[in-house]
XYZ file of C-alpha atoms in Angstrom:
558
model
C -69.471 16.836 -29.491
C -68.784 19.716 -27.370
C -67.727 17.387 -24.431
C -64.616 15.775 -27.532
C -64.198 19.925 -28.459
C -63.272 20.656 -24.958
C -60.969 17.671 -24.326
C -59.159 18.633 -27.680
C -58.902 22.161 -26.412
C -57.600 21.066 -23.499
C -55.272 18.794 -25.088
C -53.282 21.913 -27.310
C -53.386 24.150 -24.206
C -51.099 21.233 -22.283
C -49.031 20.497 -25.255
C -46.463 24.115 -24.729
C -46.618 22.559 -21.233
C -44.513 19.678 -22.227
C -42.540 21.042 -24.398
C -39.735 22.229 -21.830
C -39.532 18.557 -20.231
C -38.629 17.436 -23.410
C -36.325 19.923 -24.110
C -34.366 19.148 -21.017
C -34.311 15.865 -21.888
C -30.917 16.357 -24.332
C -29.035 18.321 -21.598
C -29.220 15.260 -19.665
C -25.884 12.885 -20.388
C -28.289 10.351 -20.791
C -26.047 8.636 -23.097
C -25.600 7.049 -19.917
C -28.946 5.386 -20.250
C -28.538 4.371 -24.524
C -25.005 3.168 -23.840
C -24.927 1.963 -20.862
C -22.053 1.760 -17.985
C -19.810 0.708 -19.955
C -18.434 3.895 -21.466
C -18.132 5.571 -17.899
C -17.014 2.778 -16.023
C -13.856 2.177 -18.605
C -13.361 6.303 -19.081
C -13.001 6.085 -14.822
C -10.671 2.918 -14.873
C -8.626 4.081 -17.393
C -7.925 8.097 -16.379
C -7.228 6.826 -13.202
C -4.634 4.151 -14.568
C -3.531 7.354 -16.259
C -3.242 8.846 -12.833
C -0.630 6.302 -11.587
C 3.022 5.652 -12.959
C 4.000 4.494 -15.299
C 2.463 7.486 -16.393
C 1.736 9.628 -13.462
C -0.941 12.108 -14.535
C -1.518 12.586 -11.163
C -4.577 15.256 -11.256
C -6.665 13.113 -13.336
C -7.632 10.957 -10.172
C -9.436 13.858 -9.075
C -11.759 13.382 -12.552
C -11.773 9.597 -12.680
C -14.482 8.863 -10.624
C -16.608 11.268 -11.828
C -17.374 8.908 -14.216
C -18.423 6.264 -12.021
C -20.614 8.865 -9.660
C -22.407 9.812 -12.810
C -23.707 5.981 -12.364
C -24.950 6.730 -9.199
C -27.001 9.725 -9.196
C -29.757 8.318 -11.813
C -32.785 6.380 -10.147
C -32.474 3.444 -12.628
C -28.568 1.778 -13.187
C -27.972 2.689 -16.804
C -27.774 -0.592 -19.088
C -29.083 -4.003 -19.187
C -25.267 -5.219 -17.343
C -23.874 -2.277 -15.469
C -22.519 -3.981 -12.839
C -20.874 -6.796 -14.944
C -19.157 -3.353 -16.747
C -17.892 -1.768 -13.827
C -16.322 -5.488 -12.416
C -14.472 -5.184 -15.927
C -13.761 -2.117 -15.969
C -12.316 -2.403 -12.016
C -10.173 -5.723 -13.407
C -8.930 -3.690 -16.163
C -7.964 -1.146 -13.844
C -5.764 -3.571 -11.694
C -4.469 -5.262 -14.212
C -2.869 -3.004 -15.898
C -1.730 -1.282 -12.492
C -0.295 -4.559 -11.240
C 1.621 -5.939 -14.679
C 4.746 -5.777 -12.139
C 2.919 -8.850 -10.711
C 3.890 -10.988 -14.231
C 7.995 -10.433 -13.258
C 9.174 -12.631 -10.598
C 8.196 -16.239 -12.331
C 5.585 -17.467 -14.996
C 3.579 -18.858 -11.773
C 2.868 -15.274 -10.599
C 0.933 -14.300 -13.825
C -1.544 -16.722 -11.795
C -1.834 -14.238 -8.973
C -1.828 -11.108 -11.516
C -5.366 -12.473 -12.521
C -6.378 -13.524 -9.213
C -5.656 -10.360 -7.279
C -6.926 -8.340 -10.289
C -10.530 -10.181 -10.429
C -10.470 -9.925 -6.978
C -9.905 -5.983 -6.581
C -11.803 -5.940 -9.294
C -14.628 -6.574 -6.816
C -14.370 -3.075 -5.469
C -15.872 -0.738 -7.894
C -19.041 -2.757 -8.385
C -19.481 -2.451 -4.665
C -19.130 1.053 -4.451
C -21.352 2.165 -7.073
C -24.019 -0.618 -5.358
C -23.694 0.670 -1.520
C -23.650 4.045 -3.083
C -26.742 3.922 -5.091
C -28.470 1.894 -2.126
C -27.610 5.652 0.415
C -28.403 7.899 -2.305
C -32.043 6.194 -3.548
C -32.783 4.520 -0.429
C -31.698 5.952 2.470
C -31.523 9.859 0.864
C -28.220 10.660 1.471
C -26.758 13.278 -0.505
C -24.205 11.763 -2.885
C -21.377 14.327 -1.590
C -21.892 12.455 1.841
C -22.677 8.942 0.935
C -19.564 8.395 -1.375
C -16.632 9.562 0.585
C -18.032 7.263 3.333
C -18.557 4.305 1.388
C -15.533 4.785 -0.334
C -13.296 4.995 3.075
C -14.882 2.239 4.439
C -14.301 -0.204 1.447
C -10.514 0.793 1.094
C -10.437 0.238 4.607
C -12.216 -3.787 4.153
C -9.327 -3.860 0.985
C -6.538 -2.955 3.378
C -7.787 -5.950 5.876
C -9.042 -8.714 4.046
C -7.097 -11.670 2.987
C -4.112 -10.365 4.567
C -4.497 -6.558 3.064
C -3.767 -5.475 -0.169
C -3.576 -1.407 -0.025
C -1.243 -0.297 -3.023
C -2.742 2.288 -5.452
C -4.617 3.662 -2.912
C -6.418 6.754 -4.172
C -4.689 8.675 -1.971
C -1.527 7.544 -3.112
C -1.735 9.438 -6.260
C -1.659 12.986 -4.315
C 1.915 12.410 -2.976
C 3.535 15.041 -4.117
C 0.986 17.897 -2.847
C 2.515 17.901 0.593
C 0.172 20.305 2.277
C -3.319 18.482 1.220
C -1.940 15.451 2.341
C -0.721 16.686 5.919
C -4.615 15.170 6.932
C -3.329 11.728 6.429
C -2.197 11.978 10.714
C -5.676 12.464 11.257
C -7.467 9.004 9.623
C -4.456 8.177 7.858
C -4.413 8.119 3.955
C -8.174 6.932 3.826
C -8.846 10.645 5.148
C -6.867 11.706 1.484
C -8.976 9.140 -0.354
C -11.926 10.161 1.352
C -11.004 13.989 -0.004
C -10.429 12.885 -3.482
C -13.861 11.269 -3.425
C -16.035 14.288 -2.117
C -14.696 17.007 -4.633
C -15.408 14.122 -7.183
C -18.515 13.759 -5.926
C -19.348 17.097 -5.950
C -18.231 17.609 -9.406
C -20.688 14.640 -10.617
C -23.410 16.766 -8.884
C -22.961 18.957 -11.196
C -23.702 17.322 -14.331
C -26.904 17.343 -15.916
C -28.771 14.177 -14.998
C -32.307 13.243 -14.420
C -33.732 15.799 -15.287
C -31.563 18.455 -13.507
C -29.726 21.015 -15.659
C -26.705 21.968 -15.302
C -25.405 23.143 -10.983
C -22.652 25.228 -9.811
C -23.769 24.853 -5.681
C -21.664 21.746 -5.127
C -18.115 23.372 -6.502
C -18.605 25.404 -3.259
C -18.916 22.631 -0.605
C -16.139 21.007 -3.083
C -13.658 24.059 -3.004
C -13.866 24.649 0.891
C -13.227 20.959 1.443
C -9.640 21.610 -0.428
C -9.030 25.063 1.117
C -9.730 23.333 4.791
C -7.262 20.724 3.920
C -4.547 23.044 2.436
C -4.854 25.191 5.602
C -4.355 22.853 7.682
C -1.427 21.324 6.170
C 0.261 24.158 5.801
C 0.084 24.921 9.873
C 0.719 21.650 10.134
C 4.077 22.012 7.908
C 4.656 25.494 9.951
C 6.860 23.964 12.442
C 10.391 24.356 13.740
C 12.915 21.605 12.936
C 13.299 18.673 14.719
C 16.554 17.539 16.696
C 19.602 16.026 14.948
C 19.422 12.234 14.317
C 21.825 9.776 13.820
C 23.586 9.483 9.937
C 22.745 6.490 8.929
C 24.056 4.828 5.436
C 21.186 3.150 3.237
C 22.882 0.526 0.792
C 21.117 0.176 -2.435
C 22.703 -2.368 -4.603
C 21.300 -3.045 -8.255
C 20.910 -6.867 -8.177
C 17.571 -8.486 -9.885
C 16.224 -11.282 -7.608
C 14.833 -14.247 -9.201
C 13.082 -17.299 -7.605
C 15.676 -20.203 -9.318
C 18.583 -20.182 -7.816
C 21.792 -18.988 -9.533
C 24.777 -19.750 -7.414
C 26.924 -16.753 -9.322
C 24.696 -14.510 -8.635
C 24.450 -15.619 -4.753
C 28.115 -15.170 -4.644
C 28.397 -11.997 -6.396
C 25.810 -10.182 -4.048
C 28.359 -9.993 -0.562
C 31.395 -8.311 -2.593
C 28.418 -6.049 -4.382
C 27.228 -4.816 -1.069
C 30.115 -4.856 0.738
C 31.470 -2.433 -1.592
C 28.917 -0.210 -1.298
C 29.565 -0.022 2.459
C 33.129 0.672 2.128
C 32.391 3.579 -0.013
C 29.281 4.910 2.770
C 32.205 4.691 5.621
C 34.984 6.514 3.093
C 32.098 9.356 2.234
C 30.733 9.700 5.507
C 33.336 8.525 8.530
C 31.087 9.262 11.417
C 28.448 6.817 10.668
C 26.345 5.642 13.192
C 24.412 2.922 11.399
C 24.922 1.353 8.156
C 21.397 -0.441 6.477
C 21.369 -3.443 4.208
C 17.655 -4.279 2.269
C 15.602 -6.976 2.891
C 17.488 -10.925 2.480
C 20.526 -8.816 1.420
C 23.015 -10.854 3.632
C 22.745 -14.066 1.860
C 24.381 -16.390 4.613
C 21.652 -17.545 6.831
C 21.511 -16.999 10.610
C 20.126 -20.073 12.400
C 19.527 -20.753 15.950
C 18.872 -24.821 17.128
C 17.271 -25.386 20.974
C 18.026 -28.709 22.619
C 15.217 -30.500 21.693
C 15.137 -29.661 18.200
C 13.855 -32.127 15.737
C 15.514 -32.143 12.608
C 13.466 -32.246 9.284
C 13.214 -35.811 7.412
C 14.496 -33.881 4.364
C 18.153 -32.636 5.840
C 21.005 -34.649 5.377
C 22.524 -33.482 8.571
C 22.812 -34.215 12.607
C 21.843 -31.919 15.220
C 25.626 -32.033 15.887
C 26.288 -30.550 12.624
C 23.675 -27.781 12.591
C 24.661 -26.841 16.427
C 28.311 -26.958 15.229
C 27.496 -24.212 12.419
C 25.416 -22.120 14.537
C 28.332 -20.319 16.277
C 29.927 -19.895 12.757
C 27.473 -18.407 10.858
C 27.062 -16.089 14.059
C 30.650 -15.080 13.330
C 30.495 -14.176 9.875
C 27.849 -11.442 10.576
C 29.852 -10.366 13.528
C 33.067 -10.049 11.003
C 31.472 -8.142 8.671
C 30.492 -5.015 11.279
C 34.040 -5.302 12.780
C 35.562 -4.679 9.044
C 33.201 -1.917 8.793
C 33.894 -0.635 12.582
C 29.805 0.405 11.880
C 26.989 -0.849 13.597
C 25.037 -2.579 11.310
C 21.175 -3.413 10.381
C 20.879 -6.661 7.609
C 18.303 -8.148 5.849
C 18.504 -11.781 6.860
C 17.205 -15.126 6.254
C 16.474 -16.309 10.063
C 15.933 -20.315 10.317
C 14.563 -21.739 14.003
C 14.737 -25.235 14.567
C 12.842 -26.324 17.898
C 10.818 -29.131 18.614
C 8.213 -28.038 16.408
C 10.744 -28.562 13.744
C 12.123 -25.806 11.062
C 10.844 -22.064 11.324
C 12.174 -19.671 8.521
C 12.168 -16.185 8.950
C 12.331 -12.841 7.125
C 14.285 -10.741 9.729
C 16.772 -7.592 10.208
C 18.867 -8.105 12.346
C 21.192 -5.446 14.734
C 24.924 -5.923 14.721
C 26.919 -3.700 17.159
C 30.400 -2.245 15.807
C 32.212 -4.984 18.111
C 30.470 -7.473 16.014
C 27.562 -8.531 18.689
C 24.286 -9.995 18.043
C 21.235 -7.896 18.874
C 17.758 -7.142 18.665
C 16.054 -9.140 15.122
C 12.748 -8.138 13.810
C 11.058 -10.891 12.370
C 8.973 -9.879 9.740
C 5.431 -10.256 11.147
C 2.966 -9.746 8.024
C 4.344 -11.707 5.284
C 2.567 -11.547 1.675
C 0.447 -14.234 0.653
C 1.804 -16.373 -2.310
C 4.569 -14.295 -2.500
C 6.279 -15.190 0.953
C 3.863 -18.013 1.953
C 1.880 -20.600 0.560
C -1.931 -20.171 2.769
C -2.857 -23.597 3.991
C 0.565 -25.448 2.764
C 1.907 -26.563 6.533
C -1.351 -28.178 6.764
C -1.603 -29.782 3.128
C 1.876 -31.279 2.221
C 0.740 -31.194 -1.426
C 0.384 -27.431 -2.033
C 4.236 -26.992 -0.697
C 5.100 -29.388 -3.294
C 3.732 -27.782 -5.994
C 4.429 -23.948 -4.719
C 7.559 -22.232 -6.096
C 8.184 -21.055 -2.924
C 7.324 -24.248 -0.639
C 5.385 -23.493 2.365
C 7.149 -20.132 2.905
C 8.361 -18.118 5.554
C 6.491 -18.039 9.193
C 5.041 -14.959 10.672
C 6.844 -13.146 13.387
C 5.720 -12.034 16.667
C 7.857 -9.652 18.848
C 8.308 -5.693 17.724
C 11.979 -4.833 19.303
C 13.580 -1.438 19.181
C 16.932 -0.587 17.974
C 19.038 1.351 20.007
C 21.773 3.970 17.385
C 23.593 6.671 18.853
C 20.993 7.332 21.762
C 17.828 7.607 19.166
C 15.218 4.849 18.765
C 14.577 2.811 15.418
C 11.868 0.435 14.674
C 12.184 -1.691 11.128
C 9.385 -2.797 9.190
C 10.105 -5.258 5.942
C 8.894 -5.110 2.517
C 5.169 -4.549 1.662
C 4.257 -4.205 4.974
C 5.389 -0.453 4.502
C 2.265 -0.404 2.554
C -0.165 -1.315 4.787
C -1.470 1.938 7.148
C -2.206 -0.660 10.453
C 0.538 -2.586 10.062
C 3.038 0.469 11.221
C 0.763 2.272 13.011
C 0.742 -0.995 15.064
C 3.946 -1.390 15.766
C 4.452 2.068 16.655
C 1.677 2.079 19.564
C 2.836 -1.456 20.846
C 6.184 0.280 21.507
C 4.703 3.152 22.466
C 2.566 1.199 25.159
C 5.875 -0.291 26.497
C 7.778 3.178 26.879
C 10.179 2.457 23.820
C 8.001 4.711 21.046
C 10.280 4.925 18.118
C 11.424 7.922 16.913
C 12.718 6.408 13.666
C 11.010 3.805 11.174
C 13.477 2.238 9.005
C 11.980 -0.431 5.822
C 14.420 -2.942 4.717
C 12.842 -4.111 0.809
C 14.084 -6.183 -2.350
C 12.455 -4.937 -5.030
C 14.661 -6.830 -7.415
C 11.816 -8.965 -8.248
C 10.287 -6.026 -10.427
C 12.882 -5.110 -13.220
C 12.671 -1.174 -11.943
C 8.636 -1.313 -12.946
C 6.382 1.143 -11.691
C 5.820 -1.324 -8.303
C 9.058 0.687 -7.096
C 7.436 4.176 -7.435
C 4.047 2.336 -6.074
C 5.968 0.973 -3.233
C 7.877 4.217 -2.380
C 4.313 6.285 -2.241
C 2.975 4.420 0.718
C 6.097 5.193 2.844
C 5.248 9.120 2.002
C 1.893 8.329 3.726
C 3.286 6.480 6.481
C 5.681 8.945 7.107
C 3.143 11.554 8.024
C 0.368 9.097 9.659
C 3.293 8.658 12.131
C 4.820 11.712 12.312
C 8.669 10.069 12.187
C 11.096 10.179 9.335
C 10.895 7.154 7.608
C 14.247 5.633 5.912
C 14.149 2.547 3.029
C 17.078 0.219 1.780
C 15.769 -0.971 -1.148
C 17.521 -3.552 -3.752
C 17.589 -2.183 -6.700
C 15.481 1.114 -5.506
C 14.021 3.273 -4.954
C 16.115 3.847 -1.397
C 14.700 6.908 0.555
C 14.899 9.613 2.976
C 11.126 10.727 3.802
C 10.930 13.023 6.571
C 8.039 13.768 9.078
C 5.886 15.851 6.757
C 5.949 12.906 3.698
C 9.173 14.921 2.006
C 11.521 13.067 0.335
C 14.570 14.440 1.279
C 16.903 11.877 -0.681
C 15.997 9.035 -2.890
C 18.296 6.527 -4.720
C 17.916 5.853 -9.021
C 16.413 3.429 -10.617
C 17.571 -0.566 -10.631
C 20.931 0.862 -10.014
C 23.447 1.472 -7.259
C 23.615 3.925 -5.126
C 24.855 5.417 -1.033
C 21.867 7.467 0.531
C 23.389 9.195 3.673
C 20.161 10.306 5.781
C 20.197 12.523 8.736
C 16.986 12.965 9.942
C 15.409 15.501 11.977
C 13.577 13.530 14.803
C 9.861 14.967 15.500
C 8.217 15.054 18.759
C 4.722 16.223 17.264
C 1.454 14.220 17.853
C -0.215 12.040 15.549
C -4.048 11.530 16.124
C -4.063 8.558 13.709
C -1.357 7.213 16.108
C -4.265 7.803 18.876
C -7.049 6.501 17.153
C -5.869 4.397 14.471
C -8.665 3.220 11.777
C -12.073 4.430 13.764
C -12.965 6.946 11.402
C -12.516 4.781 8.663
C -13.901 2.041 10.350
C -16.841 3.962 11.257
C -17.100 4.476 7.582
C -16.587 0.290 7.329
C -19.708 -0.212 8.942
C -22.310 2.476 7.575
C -21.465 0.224 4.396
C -22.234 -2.961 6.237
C -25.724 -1.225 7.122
C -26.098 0.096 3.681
C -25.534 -3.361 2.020
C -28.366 -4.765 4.262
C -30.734 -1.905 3.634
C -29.522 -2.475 -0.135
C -30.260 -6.611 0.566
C -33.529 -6.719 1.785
C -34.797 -4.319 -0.502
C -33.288 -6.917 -3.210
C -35.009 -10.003 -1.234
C -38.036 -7.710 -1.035
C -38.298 -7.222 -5.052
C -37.823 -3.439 -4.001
């Protein structure tokens, strides 16, 4: 009896004991654990839709992963199907960011879903390889998620050909000194920002047992102030030297993939006029920029031992007769213009191999000579070409587009009133490498550009929010470069960005317009021009590690 008195005694003397664990226990959001991921994976997905036009609430990116954080820090993933919620939540997220994709033809709604449940990929991932650094490997979560985040935006911007639109650093365009960092590890360095203060905020909250912390705003607010600093030295610089004036042509005609002959033949007296008008407002032009496929007439080139395709209804005679034509008509347009010129041109090759098709811009002196083309050299995949379709007949037969257009090779420079220009086409303005690339193998050669100039048709999007997408990129490539960067787009948004990612000048919306640009050239360094993606790829493969740490713990029942 007195052995059950003393274990009762000693029962009520623990009981206050307890009472303060369970009282914690409400501060914790541990709704998380009743409800699941669901609720913070869509609240993430959606404030950071929110973040992006159409809408633009721009500082909510900062928030929207806070939600998904707060899924990392607990020791047990919240919910019987948390990462089934955050793979819907991340399709949700691209799908309603991409809708643009729906436009062009009913067949594209196919690659809406596919590149959506692809992407969609992503956010599971992160929250995984973050949970595996934080639980496993005891990495604070203001560390581990900036990492793993850089690394997997950098795998996005790679594989499959690269798909880097909507970046998270995209969404801080306008805040010109935070995003002055982007010449260091280019805009994964801005992601990679966004991230940490978000991470730091979801150390904060009240989870597991912690109460409420104010320590990480600290590490969080230094992180900004470091950045803003150095931007703003950065932006503390005297201006450049005169470049040339240069006209950028934005007509306002919506492409479609069926053919309309009318509107073929209305696009040359469209654009033509537009020059006229550039030469009568600005005399002393030195270049004068069409967009992307803008010249409608085809150039086309035919060696002596072409072969001819079965399909064409034609002789070699006959194509070798028209090449010196067509070469004329481009030459006659620059001569009625007395302006150098830079088109967006269909380019078809026939050699032995048979038919190559190009996406190219080509140089046109004021005398009306043939120069320098760029052949587009990273083409988009079921957009511009069908993958696989030169070696299966059948998938060109059935692909809106047939087999596409071929990838180019050489990066030439183009020579305008003593100053250096290199072109880039279309959504390859998007991708970080893909101009950093061409800069350095000009560089390497002793031609380094001191101009980048994007010929693009956006026509395909109706004005959507792809054209403000499209036009943030060029911000960031802008200042991973360190040159002023110059777009002709079709049907917008045309743009003067200078050297800091300030647009100096940009066209309206699916209308027409003249952009005269006179950019300052800048001679300052770029260290992402010097070291390209290491940092990020550094990044790349702590995640690789992490996912095998996170793996064999997995094949070990861990």
């Amino acid at each position: 009896m007195a052995t059950s008195l003393s274990a009762q005694t000693a029962r009520k003397r623990a009981e206050p004991a307890a009472q303060p664990a369970r009282a914690r226990q409400p501060q914790d959001l541990a709704g998380l654990r009743r409800g699941g991921t669901w609720l913070p994976a869509f609240a993430g997905s959606l404030l950071l839709y929110a973040a992006f036009p159409p809408l633009d609430w721009w500082p909510l990116s900062w928030v929207a992963p806070v939600f998904w954080l707060a899924i990392v820090r607990p020791r047990e993933l919240p919910g019987r199907s948390g990462y089934v919620a955050l793979w819907a939540a991340g399709f949700t997220y691209w799908f309603l960011v991409l809708h643009w994709l729906r436009l062009p033809h009913p067949t594209t709604i196919i690659g809406w879903f596919a590149l959506s449940m692809y992407l969609a990929i992503y956010l599971p991932a992160f929250v995984a390889i973050s949970r595996v650094a934080v639980h496993r490997v005891r990495m604070p979560l203001i560390m581990a998620a900036p990492i793993v985040w850089a690394g997997l935006e950098l795998a996005q911007a790679h594989f499959l050909t690269g798909f880097n639109m909507a970046a998270l650093a995209h969404s801080q365009w306008r805040w010109l000194p935070l995003i002055q960092i982007a010449e260091l590890a280019g805009s994964y360095a801005v992601s990679a920002l966004v991230i940490f203060v978000a991470a730091c905020l979801a150390s904060c909250l009240p989870l597991d047992g912690h109460g409420w912390r104010r320590w990480p705003l600290l590490p969080a607010a230094a992180a900004v102030i470091g950045a803003l600093v150095y931007g703003y030295v950065r932006l503390d610089h005297p201006p450049g030297k005169p470049g040339p004036t240069i006209a950028l042509i934005q007509g306002s005609i919506d492409t479609e993939l069926k053919h309309d002959p009318v509107k073929q033949r209305q696009i040359y007296p469209h654009y033509l006029g537009l020059s006229e008008r550039a030469v009568k407002e600005s005399p002393k032009l030195d270049l004068i920029v069409w967009p992307e496929t803008m010249y409608r007439d085809k150039l086309l080139s035919c060696t002596d031992d072409a072969v001819l395709p079965a399909t064409w209804q034609t002789t070699l005679e006959q194509i070798r007769d028209e090449v010196p034509w067509r070469e004329e008509l481009v030459g006659r347009l620059a001569r009625e213009l007395d302006k150098p010129l830079l088109l967006g041109i269909d380019y078809l090759q026939l050699g032995p191999n048979g038919l190559n098709y190009f996406n190219s811009a080509l140089f046109v002196s004021r005398e009306g000579a043939l120069g320098p083309r760029y052949d587009k050299r990273h083409p988009v995949p079921f957009g511009e070409f069908m993958p696989l379709a030169r070696r299966f007949a059948w998938l060109e037969e059935i692909s809106p587009i047939g087999a596409g257009i071929d990838w180019g090779k050489d990066v030439p420079v183009f020579d305008v009133a003593g100053t250096k220009l290199a072109a880039n086409i279309c959504y390859e303005s998007a991708m970080p490498h893909v101009v950093r690339d061409e800069v350095v193998e000009l560089r390497e050669k002793g031609e380094e550009p001191d101009i980048l100039v994007n010929l693009t048709n956006d026509g395909w999007f109706r004005g959507s929010s792809e054209l403000d997408l499209h036009l943030t990129c060029a911000v960031f490539r802008a200042v991973e470069c360190r040159k002023p960067f110059l777009i002709a787009a079709n049907t917008g948004f045309s743009a003067w960005i200078d050297s800091d990612g300030r647009i100096v000048k940009q066209g309206p919306r699916r209308q027409a317009d003249v952009l005269i640009a006179q950019p300052l050239l800048d001679g300052r360094h770029s260290l992402y021009l010097a070291w390209g993606d290491w940092p990020a790829g550094l990044c790349l493969a702590a995640v690789g590690c992490l996912a095998l740490v996170g793996l064999r713990a997995g094949l070990k029942g861990g």
